[in-house]
Amino acid sequence: MRHKEFDPAVALDQAMVLFWDTGYEATSVQDLTEKLGIGRRSLYDTFGDKHSLFMQSLRHYAETEARRVWEAVERAADAREGVRVLLGAGLSQSSRGTGCLVVNTATEVGPRDGDAAEFVEQHLGGVRSALTDLVRRGQGEGSIANPAAPEVLASVLFTAWLGLRVGVRAGLSRRRLERDLSDILSLLDRA
């Protein structure tokens, strides 16, 4: 039995970046083998088919990005700042135009791919829940003055979160997106 001549973790990172940059449908198996520097047989033996590799890449993205974002949210001075961190995460990707792989997946293949749709729904549900918790906490500590029900305010923030990520993918400038984020955050100050 031959030993793998590549690191599957590195290959998964490379596949994730390729899917993130070009999307699932525009990425061919040939693109994957070239990017990963492996043959088709190694790709299939290690990751399964293209869809399986995509789902592994999507989970890997969500785990690594979520960990990075949640760590930053936890370091925030208060809940309002946590909301800013959560909504603003990913704006640095505006120069690449990649957006959020989970949101990109929702718009590209989610409606036709049950596995991807289920994953996206769970991930986005977690974002909505985190926003609800942050709003509730912020209202309690006084960093969020808006008295709207936490679920209602979180729904507005969640929709804005989605919109910012689509804006990044659409190539809007970081300056424009940061102005939008500032406008969105002003909703938290309305008593």
mmCIF file with all atom_site columns, C-alpha atoms in Angstrom:
data_model
loop_
_atom_site.group_PDB
_atom_site.id
_atom_site.type_symbol
_atom_site.label_atom_id
_atom_site.label_alt_id
_atom_site.label_comp_id
_atom_site.label_asym_id
_atom_site.label_entity_id
_atom_site.label_seq_id
_atom_site.pdbx_PDB_ins_code
_atom_site.Cartn_x
_atom_site.Cartn_y
_atom_site.Cartn_z
_atom_site.occupancy
_atom_site.B_iso_or_equiv
_atom_site.pdbx_formal_charge
_atom_site.auth_seq_id
_atom_site.auth_comp_id
_atom_site.auth_asym_id
_atom_site.auth_atom_id
_atom_site.pdbx_PDB_model_num
ATOM 1   C CA . MET A 1 1   ? 0.000   0.000  0.000   1.00 0.00 ? 1   MET A CA 1
ATOM 2   C CA . ARG A 1 2   ? 1.390   3.396  -1.011  1.00 0.00 ? 2   ARG A CA 1
ATOM 3   C CA . HIS A 1 3   ? 1.620   6.179  1.538   1.00 0.00 ? 3   HIS A CA 1
ATOM 4   C CA . LYS A 1 4   ? -0.053  9.469  0.777   1.00 0.00 ? 4   LYS A CA 1
ATOM 5   C CA . GLU A 1 5   ? 2.438   11.908 -0.686  1.00 0.00 ? 5   GLU A CA 1
ATOM 6   C CA . PHE A 1 6   ? 0.362   14.878 0.391   1.00 0.00 ? 6   PHE A CA 1
ATOM 7   C CA . ASP A 1 7   ? -1.102  16.216 3.605   1.00 0.00 ? 7   ASP A CA 1
ATOM 8   C CA . PRO A 1 8   ? -4.897  15.769 3.557   1.00 0.00 ? 8   PRO A CA 1
ATOM 9   C CA . ALA A 1 9   ? -5.348  18.737 5.939   1.00 0.00 ? 9   ALA A CA 1
ATOM 10  C CA . VAL A 1 10  ? -3.406  21.020 3.600   1.00 0.00 ? 10  VAL A CA 1
ATOM 11  C CA . ALA A 1 11  ? -5.314  19.641 0.610   1.00 0.00 ? 11  ALA A CA 1
ATOM 12  C CA . LEU A 1 12  ? -8.616  20.314 2.392   1.00 0.00 ? 12  LEU A CA 1
ATOM 13  C CA . ASP A 1 13  ? -7.540  23.919 3.031   1.00 0.00 ? 13  ASP A CA 1
ATOM 14  C CA . GLN A 1 14  ? -6.635  24.293 -0.644  1.00 0.00 ? 14  GLN A CA 1
ATOM 15  C CA . ALA A 1 15  ? -9.945  22.807 -1.779  1.00 0.00 ? 15  ALA A CA 1
ATOM 16  C CA . MET A 1 16  ? -11.822 25.097 0.599   1.00 0.00 ? 16  MET A CA 1
ATOM 17  C CA . VAL A 1 17  ? -10.099 28.168 -0.852  1.00 0.00 ? 17  VAL A CA 1
ATOM 18  C CA . LEU A 1 18  ? -10.832 27.027 -4.403  1.00 0.00 ? 18  LEU A CA 1
ATOM 19  C CA . PHE A 1 19  ? -14.535 26.436 -3.677  1.00 0.00 ? 19  PHE A CA 1
ATOM 20  C CA . TRP A 1 20  ? -14.645 29.757 -1.801  1.00 0.00 ? 20  TRP A CA 1
ATOM 21  C CA . ASP A 1 21  ? -13.085 31.623 -4.718  1.00 0.00 ? 21  ASP A CA 1
ATOM 22  C CA . THR A 1 22  ? -14.949 30.004 -7.606  1.00 0.00 ? 22  THR A CA 1
ATOM 23  C CA . GLY A 1 23  ? -18.004 28.263 -6.147  1.00 0.00 ? 23  GLY A CA 1
ATOM 24  C CA . TYR A 1 24  ? -19.059 24.639 -6.257  1.00 0.00 ? 24  TYR A CA 1
ATOM 25  C CA . GLU A 1 25  ? -20.477 24.496 -9.763  1.00 0.00 ? 25  GLU A CA 1
ATOM 26  C CA . ALA A 1 26  ? -17.615 26.376 -11.429 1.00 0.00 ? 26  ALA A CA 1
ATOM 27  C CA . THR A 1 27  ? -14.998 24.147 -9.787  1.00 0.00 ? 27  THR A CA 1
ATOM 28  C CA . SER A 1 28  ? -14.196 21.030 -11.796 1.00 0.00 ? 28  SER A CA 1
ATOM 29  C CA . VAL A 1 29  ? -12.477 17.886 -10.563 1.00 0.00 ? 29  VAL A CA 1
ATOM 30  C CA . GLN A 1 30  ? -9.613  18.883 -12.877 1.00 0.00 ? 30  GLN A CA 1
ATOM 31  C CA . ASP A 1 31  ? -9.386  22.257 -11.089 1.00 0.00 ? 31  ASP A CA 1
ATOM 32  C CA . LEU A 1 32  ? -9.265  20.436 -7.759  1.00 0.00 ? 32  LEU A CA 1
ATOM 33  C CA . THR A 1 33  ? -6.547  17.981 -8.779  1.00 0.00 ? 33  THR A CA 1
ATOM 34  C CA . GLU A 1 34  ? -4.435  20.825 -10.192 1.00 0.00 ? 34  GLU A CA 1
ATOM 35  C CA . LYS A 1 35  ? -4.884  23.046 -7.118  1.00 0.00 ? 35  LYS A CA 1
ATOM 36  C CA . LEU A 1 36  ? -4.245  20.195 -4.672  1.00 0.00 ? 36  LEU A CA 1
ATOM 37  C CA . GLY A 1 37  ? -1.396  18.752 -6.734  1.00 0.00 ? 37  GLY A CA 1
ATOM 38  C CA . ILE A 1 38  ? -2.821  15.232 -6.560  1.00 0.00 ? 38  ILE A CA 1
ATOM 39  C CA . GLY A 1 39  ? -4.280  12.747 -8.997  1.00 0.00 ? 39  GLY A CA 1
ATOM 40  C CA . ARG A 1 40  ? -7.957  11.924 -9.337  1.00 0.00 ? 40  ARG A CA 1
ATOM 41  C CA . ARG A 1 41  ? -7.475  8.565  -7.655  1.00 0.00 ? 41  ARG A CA 1
ATOM 42  C CA . SER A 1 42  ? -5.891  10.187 -4.587  1.00 0.00 ? 42  SER A CA 1
ATOM 43  C CA . LEU A 1 43  ? -8.659  12.771 -4.468  1.00 0.00 ? 43  LEU A CA 1
ATOM 44  C CA . TYR A 1 44  ? -11.403 10.136 -4.606  1.00 0.00 ? 44  TYR A CA 1
ATOM 45  C CA . ASP A 1 45  ? -9.623  7.749  -2.202  1.00 0.00 ? 45  ASP A CA 1
ATOM 46  C CA . THR A 1 46  ? -9.069  10.513 0.357   1.00 0.00 ? 46  THR A CA 1
ATOM 47  C CA . PHE A 1 47  ? -12.146 12.715 0.068   1.00 0.00 ? 47  PHE A CA 1
ATOM 48  C CA . GLY A 1 48  ? -14.728 10.800 -1.956  1.00 0.00 ? 48  GLY A CA 1
ATOM 49  C CA . ASP A 1 49  ? -16.393 12.564 -4.865  1.00 0.00 ? 49  ASP A CA 1
ATOM 50  C CA . LYS A 1 50  ? -16.439 16.299 -5.595  1.00 0.00 ? 50  LYS A CA 1
ATOM 51  C CA . HIS A 1 51  ? -19.621 16.819 -3.563  1.00 0.00 ? 51  HIS A CA 1
ATOM 52  C CA . SER A 1 52  ? -18.160 15.032 -0.555  1.00 0.00 ? 52  SER A CA 1
ATOM 53  C CA . LEU A 1 53  ? -15.013 17.167 -0.761  1.00 0.00 ? 53  LEU A CA 1
ATOM 54  C CA . PHE A 1 54  ? -17.165 20.274 -1.055  1.00 0.00 ? 54  PHE A CA 1
ATOM 55  C CA . MET A 1 55  ? -19.167 19.369 2.059   1.00 0.00 ? 55  MET A CA 1
ATOM 56  C CA . GLN A 1 56  ? -15.933 18.645 3.963   1.00 0.00 ? 56  GLN A CA 1
ATOM 57  C CA . SER A 1 57  ? -14.595 22.015 2.787   1.00 0.00 ? 57  SER A CA 1
ATOM 58  C CA . LEU A 1 58  ? -17.795 23.770 3.842   1.00 0.00 ? 58  LEU A CA 1
ATOM 59  C CA . ARG A 1 59  ? -17.664 22.211 7.328   1.00 0.00 ? 59  ARG A CA 1
ATOM 60  C CA . HIS A 1 60  ? -13.955 23.050 7.606   1.00 0.00 ? 60  HIS A CA 1
ATOM 61  C CA . TYR A 1 61  ? -14.631 26.659 6.609   1.00 0.00 ? 61  TYR A CA 1
ATOM 62  C CA . ALA A 1 62  ? -17.491 27.004 9.080   1.00 0.00 ? 62  ALA A CA 1
ATOM 63  C CA . GLU A 1 63  ? -15.457 25.502 11.923  1.00 0.00 ? 63  GLU A CA 1
ATOM 64  C CA . THR A 1 64  ? -12.351 27.616 11.334  1.00 0.00 ? 64  THR A CA 1
ATOM 65  C CA . GLU A 1 65  ? -14.189 30.856 10.590  1.00 0.00 ? 65  GLU A CA 1
ATOM 66  C CA . ALA A 1 66  ? -16.669 30.361 13.423  1.00 0.00 ? 66  ALA A CA 1
ATOM 67  C CA . ARG A 1 67  ? -13.851 29.711 15.897  1.00 0.00 ? 67  ARG A CA 1
ATOM 68  C CA . ARG A 1 68  ? -12.003 32.841 14.764  1.00 0.00 ? 68  ARG A CA 1
ATOM 69  C CA . VAL A 1 69  ? -15.122 35.016 14.917  1.00 0.00 ? 69  VAL A CA 1
ATOM 70  C CA . TRP A 1 70  ? -16.429 33.657 18.232  1.00 0.00 ? 70  TRP A CA 1
ATOM 71  C CA . GLU A 1 71  ? -13.036 34.173 19.856  1.00 0.00 ? 71  GLU A CA 1
ATOM 72  C CA . ALA A 1 72  ? -13.116 37.803 18.703  1.00 0.00 ? 72  ALA A CA 1
ATOM 73  C CA . VAL A 1 73  ? -16.713 38.223 19.917  1.00 0.00 ? 73  VAL A CA 1
ATOM 74  C CA . GLU A 1 74  ? -15.745 36.850 23.336  1.00 0.00 ? 74  GLU A CA 1
ATOM 75  C CA . ARG A 1 75  ? -12.902 39.392 23.571  1.00 0.00 ? 75  ARG A CA 1
ATOM 76  C CA . ALA A 1 76  ? -15.302 42.272 22.852  1.00 0.00 ? 76  ALA A CA 1
ATOM 77  C CA . ALA A 1 77  ? -15.677 44.839 25.636  1.00 0.00 ? 77  ALA A CA 1
ATOM 78  C CA . ASP A 1 78  ? -19.467 44.493 25.690  1.00 0.00 ? 78  ASP A CA 1
ATOM 79  C CA . ALA A 1 79  ? -22.352 42.946 23.753  1.00 0.00 ? 79  ALA A CA 1
ATOM 80  C CA . ARG A 1 80  ? -22.714 45.913 21.376  1.00 0.00 ? 80  ARG A CA 1
ATOM 81  C CA . GLU A 1 81  ? -19.064 45.540 20.411  1.00 0.00 ? 81  GLU A CA 1
ATOM 82  C CA . GLY A 1 82  ? -19.685 41.802 20.032  1.00 0.00 ? 82  GLY A CA 1
ATOM 83  C CA . VAL A 1 83  ? -22.452 42.572 17.529  1.00 0.00 ? 83  VAL A CA 1
ATOM 84  C CA . ARG A 1 84  ? -20.068 44.877 15.641  1.00 0.00 ? 84  ARG A CA 1
ATOM 85  C CA . VAL A 1 85  ? -17.404 42.167 15.552  1.00 0.00 ? 85  VAL A CA 1
ATOM 86  C CA . LEU A 1 86  ? -19.873 39.517 14.374  1.00 0.00 ? 86  LEU A CA 1
ATOM 87  C CA . LEU A 1 87  ? -21.396 41.700 11.666  1.00 0.00 ? 87  LEU A CA 1
ATOM 88  C CA . GLY A 1 88  ? -18.029 43.097 10.565  1.00 0.00 ? 88  GLY A CA 1
ATOM 89  C CA . ALA A 1 89  ? -16.257 39.752 10.364  1.00 0.00 ? 89  ALA A CA 1
ATOM 90  C CA . GLY A 1 90  ? -15.452 39.024 6.769   1.00 0.00 ? 90  GLY A CA 1
ATOM 91  C CA . LEU A 1 91  ? -15.387 42.611 5.526   1.00 0.00 ? 91  LEU A CA 1
ATOM 92  C CA . SER A 1 92  ? -11.630 42.271 5.189   1.00 0.00 ? 92  SER A CA 1
ATOM 93  C CA . GLN A 1 93  ? -12.383 39.763 2.409   1.00 0.00 ? 93  GLN A CA 1
ATOM 94  C CA . SER A 1 94  ? -13.877 42.570 0.301   1.00 0.00 ? 94  SER A CA 1
ATOM 95  C CA . SER A 1 95  ? -10.649 43.017 -1.658  1.00 0.00 ? 95  SER A CA 1
ATOM 96  C CA . ARG A 1 96  ? -10.762 39.315 -2.632  1.00 0.00 ? 96  ARG A CA 1
ATOM 97  C CA . GLY A 1 97  ? -14.482 39.400 -3.379  1.00 0.00 ? 97  GLY A CA 1
ATOM 98  C CA . THR A 1 98  ? -15.007 35.996 -1.813  1.00 0.00 ? 98  THR A CA 1
ATOM 99  C CA . GLY A 1 99  ? -17.693 36.766 0.747   1.00 0.00 ? 99  GLY A CA 1
ATOM 100 C CA . CYS A 1 100 ? -18.749 33.988 3.109   1.00 0.00 ? 100 CYS A CA 1
ATOM 101 C CA . LEU A 1 101 ? -18.568 30.422 1.810   1.00 0.00 ? 101 LEU A CA 1
ATOM 102 C CA . VAL A 1 102 ? -21.702 29.453 3.756   1.00 0.00 ? 102 VAL A CA 1
ATOM 103 C CA . VAL A 1 103 ? -23.756 32.354 2.353   1.00 0.00 ? 103 VAL A CA 1
ATOM 104 C CA . ASN A 1 104 ? -22.302 31.770 -1.121  1.00 0.00 ? 104 ASN A CA 1
ATOM 105 C CA . THR A 1 105 ? -23.384 28.134 -0.842  1.00 0.00 ? 105 THR A CA 1
ATOM 106 C CA . ALA A 1 106 ? -26.880 29.172 0.222   1.00 0.00 ? 106 ALA A CA 1
ATOM 107 C CA . THR A 1 107 ? -27.317 31.233 -2.922  1.00 0.00 ? 107 THR A CA 1
ATOM 108 C CA . GLU A 1 108 ? -25.448 28.974 -5.349  1.00 0.00 ? 108 GLU A CA 1
ATOM 109 C CA . VAL A 1 109 ? -26.474 25.399 -4.586  1.00 0.00 ? 109 VAL A CA 1
ATOM 110 C CA . GLY A 1 110 ? -28.582 25.438 -1.427  1.00 0.00 ? 110 GLY A CA 1
ATOM 111 C CA . PRO A 1 111 ? -31.929 25.325 -3.208  1.00 0.00 ? 111 PRO A CA 1
ATOM 112 C CA . ARG A 1 112 ? -30.874 22.221 -5.204  1.00 0.00 ? 112 ARG A CA 1
ATOM 113 C CA . ASP A 1 113 ? -28.615 20.430 -2.732  1.00 0.00 ? 113 ASP A CA 1
ATOM 114 C CA . GLY A 1 114 ? -30.284 18.982 0.342   1.00 0.00 ? 114 GLY A CA 1
ATOM 115 C CA . ASP A 1 115 ? -27.040 18.295 2.230   1.00 0.00 ? 115 ASP A CA 1
ATOM 116 C CA . ALA A 1 116 ? -25.728 21.801 1.642   1.00 0.00 ? 116 ALA A CA 1
ATOM 117 C CA . ALA A 1 117 ? -29.113 23.367 2.439   1.00 0.00 ? 117 ALA A CA 1
ATOM 118 C CA . GLU A 1 118 ? -29.318 21.498 5.744   1.00 0.00 ? 118 GLU A CA 1
ATOM 119 C CA . PHE A 1 119 ? -25.794 22.543 6.705   1.00 0.00 ? 119 PHE A CA 1
ATOM 120 C CA . VAL A 1 120 ? -26.431 26.161 5.725   1.00 0.00 ? 120 VAL A CA 1
ATOM 121 C CA . GLU A 1 121 ? -29.676 26.251 7.705   1.00 0.00 ? 121 GLU A CA 1
ATOM 122 C CA . GLN A 1 122 ? -27.943 24.939 10.836  1.00 0.00 ? 122 GLN A CA 1
ATOM 123 C CA . HIS A 1 123 ? -25.020 27.343 10.513  1.00 0.00 ? 123 HIS A CA 1
ATOM 124 C CA . LEU A 1 124 ? -27.190 30.372 9.844   1.00 0.00 ? 124 LEU A CA 1
ATOM 125 C CA . GLY A 1 125 ? -29.464 29.371 12.717  1.00 0.00 ? 125 GLY A CA 1
ATOM 126 C CA . GLY A 1 126 ? -26.405 29.515 14.967  1.00 0.00 ? 126 GLY A CA 1
ATOM 127 C CA . VAL A 1 127 ? -25.588 33.031 13.764  1.00 0.00 ? 127 VAL A CA 1
ATOM 128 C CA . ARG A 1 128 ? -29.171 34.175 14.385  1.00 0.00 ? 128 ARG A CA 1
ATOM 129 C CA . SER A 1 129 ? -29.127 32.611 17.852  1.00 0.00 ? 129 SER A CA 1
ATOM 130 C CA . ALA A 1 130 ? -25.806 34.281 18.702  1.00 0.00 ? 130 ALA A CA 1
ATOM 131 C CA . LEU A 1 131 ? -27.174 37.662 17.620  1.00 0.00 ? 131 LEU A CA 1
ATOM 132 C CA . THR A 1 132 ? -30.285 37.147 19.748  1.00 0.00 ? 132 THR A CA 1
ATOM 133 C CA . ASP A 1 133 ? -28.114 36.301 22.762  1.00 0.00 ? 133 ASP A CA 1
ATOM 134 C CA . LEU A 1 134 ? -25.888 39.334 22.172  1.00 0.00 ? 134 LEU A CA 1
ATOM 135 C CA . VAL A 1 135 ? -28.878 41.682 21.869  1.00 0.00 ? 135 VAL A CA 1
ATOM 136 C CA . ARG A 1 136 ? -30.465 40.278 25.020  1.00 0.00 ? 136 ARG A CA 1
ATOM 137 C CA . ARG A 1 137 ? -27.183 40.636 26.911  1.00 0.00 ? 137 ARG A CA 1
ATOM 138 C CA . GLY A 1 138 ? -26.560 44.129 25.531  1.00 0.00 ? 138 GLY A CA 1
ATOM 139 C CA . GLN A 1 139 ? -29.997 45.337 26.538  1.00 0.00 ? 139 GLN A CA 1
ATOM 140 C CA . GLY A 1 140 ? -29.421 43.928 30.019  1.00 0.00 ? 140 GLY A CA 1
ATOM 141 C CA . GLU A 1 141 ? -26.007 45.542 30.467  1.00 0.00 ? 141 GLU A CA 1
ATOM 142 C CA . GLY A 1 142 ? -27.032 48.820 28.793  1.00 0.00 ? 142 GLY A CA 1
ATOM 143 C CA . SER A 1 143 ? -24.698 48.699 25.776  1.00 0.00 ? 143 SER A CA 1
ATOM 144 C CA . ILE A 1 144 ? -27.736 48.339 23.460  1.00 0.00 ? 144 ILE A CA 1
ATOM 145 C CA . ALA A 1 145 ? -30.373 51.028 24.021  1.00 0.00 ? 145 ALA A CA 1
ATOM 146 C CA . ASN A 1 146 ? -32.932 49.871 21.450  1.00 0.00 ? 146 ASN A CA 1
ATOM 147 C CA . PRO A 1 147 ? -35.841 48.382 23.434  1.00 0.00 ? 147 PRO A CA 1
ATOM 148 C CA . ALA A 1 148 ? -37.188 46.199 20.609  1.00 0.00 ? 148 ALA A CA 1
ATOM 149 C CA . ALA A 1 149 ? -37.700 42.544 21.438  1.00 0.00 ? 149 ALA A CA 1
ATOM 150 C CA . PRO A 1 150 ? -34.306 40.787 21.179  1.00 0.00 ? 150 PRO A CA 1
ATOM 151 C CA . GLU A 1 151 ? -35.636 38.347 18.570  1.00 0.00 ? 151 GLU A CA 1
ATOM 152 C CA . VAL A 1 152 ? -36.929 41.202 16.390  1.00 0.00 ? 152 VAL A CA 1
ATOM 153 C CA . LEU A 1 153 ? -33.740 43.233 16.604  1.00 0.00 ? 153 LEU A CA 1
ATOM 154 C CA . ALA A 1 154 ? -31.644 40.107 16.020  1.00 0.00 ? 154 ALA A CA 1
ATOM 155 C CA . SER A 1 155 ? -33.718 39.329 12.919  1.00 0.00 ? 155 SER A CA 1
ATOM 156 C CA . VAL A 1 156 ? -32.893 42.761 11.484  1.00 0.00 ? 156 VAL A CA 1
ATOM 157 C CA . LEU A 1 157 ? -29.220 42.307 12.379  1.00 0.00 ? 157 LEU A CA 1
ATOM 158 C CA . PHE A 1 158 ? -29.173 38.818 10.865  1.00 0.00 ? 158 PHE A CA 1
ATOM 159 C CA . THR A 1 159 ? -30.599 40.132 7.601   1.00 0.00 ? 159 THR A CA 1
ATOM 160 C CA . ALA A 1 160 ? -27.926 42.849 7.624   1.00 0.00 ? 160 ALA A CA 1
ATOM 161 C CA . TRP A 1 161 ? -25.255 40.209 8.331   1.00 0.00 ? 161 TRP A CA 1
ATOM 162 C CA . LEU A 1 162 ? -26.387 38.299 5.236   1.00 0.00 ? 162 LEU A CA 1
ATOM 163 C CA . GLY A 1 163 ? -26.467 41.483 3.159   1.00 0.00 ? 163 GLY A CA 1
ATOM 164 C CA . LEU A 1 164 ? -22.940 42.483 4.138   1.00 0.00 ? 164 LEU A CA 1
ATOM 165 C CA . ARG A 1 165 ? -21.638 39.082 3.071   1.00 0.00 ? 165 ARG A CA 1
ATOM 166 C CA . VAL A 1 166 ? -23.437 39.278 -0.256  1.00 0.00 ? 166 VAL A CA 1
ATOM 167 C CA . GLY A 1 167 ? -21.991 42.789 -0.657  1.00 0.00 ? 167 GLY A CA 1
ATOM 168 C CA . VAL A 1 168 ? -18.480 41.424 -0.196  1.00 0.00 ? 168 VAL A CA 1
ATOM 169 C CA . ARG A 1 169 ? -19.119 38.715 -2.812  1.00 0.00 ? 169 ARG A CA 1
ATOM 170 C CA . ALA A 1 170 ? -20.598 41.329 -5.155  1.00 0.00 ? 170 ALA A CA 1
ATOM 171 C CA . GLY A 1 171 ? -17.383 43.338 -4.944  1.00 0.00 ? 171 GLY A CA 1
ATOM 172 C CA . LEU A 1 172 ? -18.620 46.368 -3.014  1.00 0.00 ? 172 LEU A CA 1
ATOM 173 C CA . SER A 1 173 ? -15.776 48.419 -1.587  1.00 0.00 ? 173 SER A CA 1
ATOM 174 C CA . ARG A 1 174 ? -14.721 47.907 1.995   1.00 0.00 ? 174 ARG A CA 1
ATOM 175 C CA . ARG A 1 175 ? -15.359 51.599 2.632   1.00 0.00 ? 175 ARG A CA 1
ATOM 176 C CA . ARG A 1 176 ? -18.961 51.252 1.423   1.00 0.00 ? 176 ARG A CA 1
ATOM 177 C CA . LEU A 1 177 ? -19.499 48.126 3.517   1.00 0.00 ? 177 LEU A CA 1
ATOM 178 C CA . GLU A 1 178 ? -18.037 49.755 6.633   1.00 0.00 ? 178 GLU A CA 1
ATOM 179 C CA . ARG A 1 179 ? -20.399 52.738 6.185   1.00 0.00 ? 179 ARG A CA 1
ATOM 180 C CA . ASP A 1 180 ? -23.281 50.284 5.886   1.00 0.00 ? 180 ASP A CA 1
ATOM 181 C CA . LEU A 1 181 ? -22.111 48.517 9.036   1.00 0.00 ? 181 LEU A CA 1
ATOM 182 C CA . SER A 1 182 ? -21.986 51.831 10.893  1.00 0.00 ? 182 SER A CA 1
ATOM 183 C CA . ASP A 1 183 ? -25.544 52.631 9.779   1.00 0.00 ? 183 ASP A CA 1
ATOM 184 C CA . ILE A 1 184 ? -26.728 49.192 10.879  1.00 0.00 ? 184 ILE A CA 1
ATOM 185 C CA . LEU A 1 185 ? -25.109 49.560 14.300  1.00 0.00 ? 185 LEU A CA 1
ATOM 186 C CA . SER A 1 186 ? -26.833 52.923 14.794  1.00 0.00 ? 186 SER A CA 1
ATOM 187 C CA . LEU A 1 187 ? -30.079 50.940 15.123  1.00 0.00 ? 187 LEU A CA 1
ATOM 188 C CA . LEU A 1 188 ? -28.775 49.604 18.426  1.00 0.00 ? 188 LEU A CA 1
ATOM 189 C CA . ASP A 1 189 ? -28.610 53.126 19.868  1.00 0.00 ? 189 ASP A CA 1
ATOM 190 C CA . ARG A 1 190 ? -32.219 54.080 19.168  1.00 0.00 ? 190 ARG A CA 1
ATOM 191 C CA . ALA A 1 191 ? -34.203 54.125 22.379  1.00 0.00 ? 191 ALA A CA 1
#
